[in-house]
Short mmCIF file of N, CA and C in Angstrom, two decimals:
data_model
loop_
_atom_site.label_atom_id
_atom_site.label_comp_id
_atom_site.label_asym_id
_atom_site.label_seq_id
_atom_site.Cartn_x
_atom_site.Cartn_y
_atom_site.Cartn_z
N MET D 1 18.62 13.88 1.47
CA MET D 1 17.77 12.21 1.50
C MET D 1 18.03 12.23 2.85
N GLU D 2 18.83 12.06 3.56
CA GLU D 2 18.96 11.60 5.04
C GLU D 2 17.64 12.20 5.80
N GLU D 3 16.98 12.84 5.69
CA GLU D 3 15.48 13.05 6.41
C GLU D 3 14.69 12.30 5.25
N GLN D 4 14.30 12.13 3.95
CA GLN D 4 14.18 10.84 3.97
C GLN D 4 14.04 9.83 4.59
N MET D 5 14.92 8.85 4.28
CA MET D 5 15.26 7.95 5.45
C MET D 5 15.10 7.96 7.09
N ALA D 6 15.43 9.00 7.62
CA ALA D 6 14.80 9.35 8.87
C ALA D 6 13.85 9.66 8.91
N SER D 7 12.45 9.76 8.00
CA SER D 7 11.34 9.44 8.64
C SER D 7 10.19 8.21 7.45
N ALA D 8 11.51 7.43 6.91
CA ALA D 8 10.93 6.20 6.46
C ALA D 8 11.07 5.18 7.78
N VAL D 9 12.31 5.38 8.13
CA VAL D 9 12.08 4.48 9.64
C VAL D 9 11.74 4.51 11.35
N ASN D 10 11.26 6.30 10.78
CA ASN D 10 9.96 6.44 11.73
C ASN D 10 8.64 6.35 11.48
N ARG D 11 7.82 6.34 10.47
CA ARG D 11 7.52 5.87 10.38
C ARG D 11 6.36 5.24 11.31
N LYS D 12 5.24 5.42 11.49
CA LYS D 12 4.48 5.14 12.27
C LYS D 12 3.96 3.86 11.76
N ILE D 13 3.89 2.44 11.79
CA ILE D 13 3.16 1.25 11.23
C ILE D 13 2.29 1.00 11.95
N CYS D 14 2.02 0.67 12.84
CA CYS D 14 0.67 1.05 13.75
C CYS D 14 -0.74 1.51 14.65
N ASN D 15 -1.04 2.78 13.64
CA ASN D 15 -1.52 4.40 14.66
C ASN D 15 -2.40 3.97 16.18
N CYS D 16 -2.60 2.83 15.82
CA CYS D 16 -3.94 2.54 17.13
C CYS D 16 -3.49 3.23 17.27
N LYS D 17 -1.73 1.65 18.18
CA LYS D 17 -1.18 1.63 19.52
C LYS D 17 0.31 1.96 19.05
N ASN D 18 0.31 3.70 18.04
CA ASN D 18 0.65 4.20 18.40
C ASN D 18 2.88 3.86 17.84
N VAL D 19 3.14 2.72 16.74
CA VAL D 19 3.48 1.20 16.68
C VAL D 19 4.64 2.33 15.17
N SER D 20 5.57 2.57 15.82
CA SER D 20 6.73 2.53 14.60
C SER D 20 7.56 1.69 14.08
N TYR D 21 8.45 2.09 12.45
CA TYR D 21 9.39 1.13 12.60
C TYR D 21 10.94 0.88 12.97
N ASN D 22 10.70 1.92 14.13
CA ASN D 22 11.78 2.12 15.07
C ASN D 22 11.10 0.91 15.80
N ASP D 23 10.26 0.77 16.59
CA ASP D 23 9.57 -0.07 17.87
C ASP D 23 9.82 -1.45 16.87
N VAL D 24 9.81 -1.77 15.66
CA VAL D 24 9.86 -2.63 15.78
C VAL D 24 11.24 -3.62 15.22
N VAL D 25 11.81 -2.61 15.16
CA VAL D 25 13.83 -2.79 15.34
C VAL D 25 13.77 -3.44 16.03
N LYS D 26 13.16 -2.21 17.14
CA LYS D 26 13.53 -2.33 18.18
C LYS D 26 13.44 -3.55 19.28
N VAL D 27 12.53 -4.58 18.39
CA VAL D 27 11.98 -5.29 19.22
C VAL D 27 12.38 -6.43 18.85
N LEU D 28 13.32 -6.73 18.08
CA LEU D 28 13.80 -7.76 16.97
C LEU D 28 14.90 -7.53 17.38
N ASN D 29 15.53 -6.30 17.50
CA ASN D 29 17.41 -6.62 17.57
C ASN D 29 17.24 -7.25 19.54
N ASP D 30 16.27 -6.81 20.38
CA ASP D 30 16.56 -6.87 21.54
C ASP D 30 15.69 -8.50 21.57
N ASN D 31 15.55 -9.18 20.22
CA ASN D 31 15.45 -10.99 20.55
C ASN D 31 15.99 -11.41 19.64
N SER D 32 17.15 -11.28 19.86
CA SER D 32 17.37 -11.85 17.56
C SER D 32 17.90 -13.50 17.58
N ASN D 33 16.94 -14.27 18.52
CA ASN D 33 16.79 -15.03 17.59
C ASN D 33 15.94 -15.90 17.37
N PHE D 34 15.12 -15.53 16.88
CA PHE D 34 14.17 -15.33 15.80
C PHE D 34 14.20 -16.42 14.64
N SER D 35 13.71 -17.65 14.21
CA SER D 35 14.10 -17.55 13.00
C SER D 35 13.08 -17.56 11.73
N GLN D 36 11.76 -17.12 12.32
CA GLN D 36 10.10 -16.94 11.46
C GLN D 36 9.73 -15.36 11.99
N VAL D 37 9.22 -15.93 10.50
CA VAL D 37 8.26 -14.99 10.41
C VAL D 37 7.61 -13.94 11.90
N GLU D 38 6.65 -15.60 11.81
CA GLU D 38 5.21 -15.59 12.62
C GLU D 38 5.82 -16.06 14.53
N ALA D 39 6.53 -15.74 14.76
CA ALA D 39 7.02 -15.95 15.63
C ALA D 39 7.92 -14.43 17.00
N ALA D 40 8.26 -14.15 14.71
CA ALA D 40 9.35 -12.51 15.33
C ALA D 40 7.55 -11.56 15.94
N PHE D 41 6.50 -11.79 14.76
CA PHE D 41 5.88 -11.35 15.51
C PHE D 41 5.14 -11.21 16.18
N GLN D 42 5.02 -12.30 16.58
CA GLN D 42 4.04 -12.56 17.76
C GLN D 42 4.89 -11.32 19.71
N GLU D 43 6.30 -11.94 19.23
CA GLU D 43 7.38 -11.04 19.81
C GLU D 43 6.31 -9.23 19.29
N VAL D 44 6.86 -8.57 18.51
CA VAL D 44 6.62 -7.64 18.35
C VAL D 44 5.39 -6.83 18.84
N GLN D 45 4.35 -7.88 18.32
CA GLN D 45 2.61 -7.63 19.63
C GLN D 45 2.87 -7.73 20.40
N ASN D 46 3.08 -9.02 21.42
CA ASN D 46 3.19 -8.92 22.27
C ASN D 46 4.22 -7.44 23.38
N VAL D 47 5.44 -7.29 22.95
CA VAL D 47 5.93 -5.70 22.99
C VAL D 47 5.43 -4.77 23.36
N THR D 48 5.04 -4.34 21.92
CA THR D 48 4.51 -2.94 21.52
C THR D 48 2.18 -2.68 21.26
N GLY D 49 2.33 -3.95 21.26
CA GLY D 49 0.67 -4.22 21.18
C GLY D 49 -0.01 -4.02 20.33
N CYS D 50 1.00 -3.82 19.38
CA CYS D 50 0.67 -3.63 17.42
C CYS D 50 -0.73 -4.52 17.53
N SER D 51 -0.81 -4.18 16.21
CA SER D 51 -2.77 -5.20 15.07
C SER D 51 -3.03 -5.89 16.60
N THR D 52 -2.79 -5.43 17.38
CA THR D 52 -4.75 -5.93 18.60
C THR D 52 -5.45 -5.26 18.63
N GLY D 53 -5.52 -3.46 17.78
CA GLY D 53 -6.64 -3.22 18.49
C GLY D 53 -7.71 -3.43 16.91
N CYS D 54 -7.36 -1.82 15.46
CA CYS D 54 -8.09 -2.78 14.20
C CYS D 54 -7.52 -3.72 13.90
N GLY D 55 -6.49 -3.52 13.51
CA GLY D 55 -6.04 -5.66 13.04
C GLY D 55 -5.50 -4.85 11.79
N GLY D 56 -5.84 -2.97 11.35
CA GLY D 56 -5.52 -2.89 10.15
C GLY D 56 -3.92 -3.22 9.39
N CYS D 57 -2.96 -2.77 10.24
CA CYS D 57 -1.18 -2.88 10.51
C CYS D 57 -0.93 -4.29 9.91
N HIS D 58 -2.11 -4.94 10.36
CA HIS D 58 -0.74 -6.68 10.28
C HIS D 58 0.09 -6.83 8.85
N ASP D 59 -0.37 -6.57 8.12
CA ASP D 59 -0.05 -6.78 6.94
C ASP D 59 1.58 -6.56 6.26
N GLU D 60 1.32 -5.11 7.13
CA GLU D 60 2.44 -3.77 7.42
C GLU D 60 3.10 -4.27 8.66
N ILE D 61 2.75 -4.94 9.11
CA ILE D 61 4.09 -5.29 10.74
C ILE D 61 4.83 -6.57 9.72
N MET D 62 4.22 -7.63 9.47
CA MET D 62 4.83 -8.48 8.75
C MET D 62 5.54 -7.94 6.92
N ARG D 63 5.31 -7.63 6.42
CA ARG D 63 5.72 -7.07 4.98
C ARG D 63 7.60 -5.88 7.04
N THR D 64 7.39 -5.64 7.12
CA THR D 64 8.25 -4.56 7.70
C THR D 64 9.13 -5.92 8.35
N ILE D 65 8.44 -6.53 9.10
CA ILE D 65 9.44 -7.83 9.87
C ILE D 65 10.57 -8.48 8.97
N SER D 66 9.71 -9.19 7.95
CA SER D 66 9.92 -9.71 6.72
C SER D 66 11.68 -8.95 6.54
N GLU D 67 11.49 -7.26 5.93
CA GLU D 67 12.84 -6.74 5.31
C GLU D 67 13.27 -6.58 6.66
N ILE D 68 13.21 -6.49 8.30
CA ILE D 68 14.70 -6.43 9.31
C ILE D 68 15.15 -7.70 8.71
N MET D 69 14.46 -8.29 9.29
CA MET D 69 15.02 -10.45 9.10
C MET D 69 15.66 -10.53 8.05
N SER D 70 15.76 -10.38 6.90
CA SER D 70 16.62 -10.12 5.66
C SER D 70 17.78 -9.28 5.33
N LEU D 71 16.96 -8.65 6.17
CA LEU D 71 19.02 -7.10 5.88
C LEU D 71 20.29 -7.89 6.30
#
């Protein structure tokens, strides 16, 4: 069970820029003053470069940010 959790947390969200779930968590934790998902997305994108390649991960990044912010 722990391996499954670690695998889910370390999953790649943006293949173009090699951004993982953990990378998104780190940016959000480092910048905990976000109250809106879109502002958080902008910061995650600025720090990690996610969703600046093909853009295919945009929805997954937004879902991940919403999930993390609701914890």
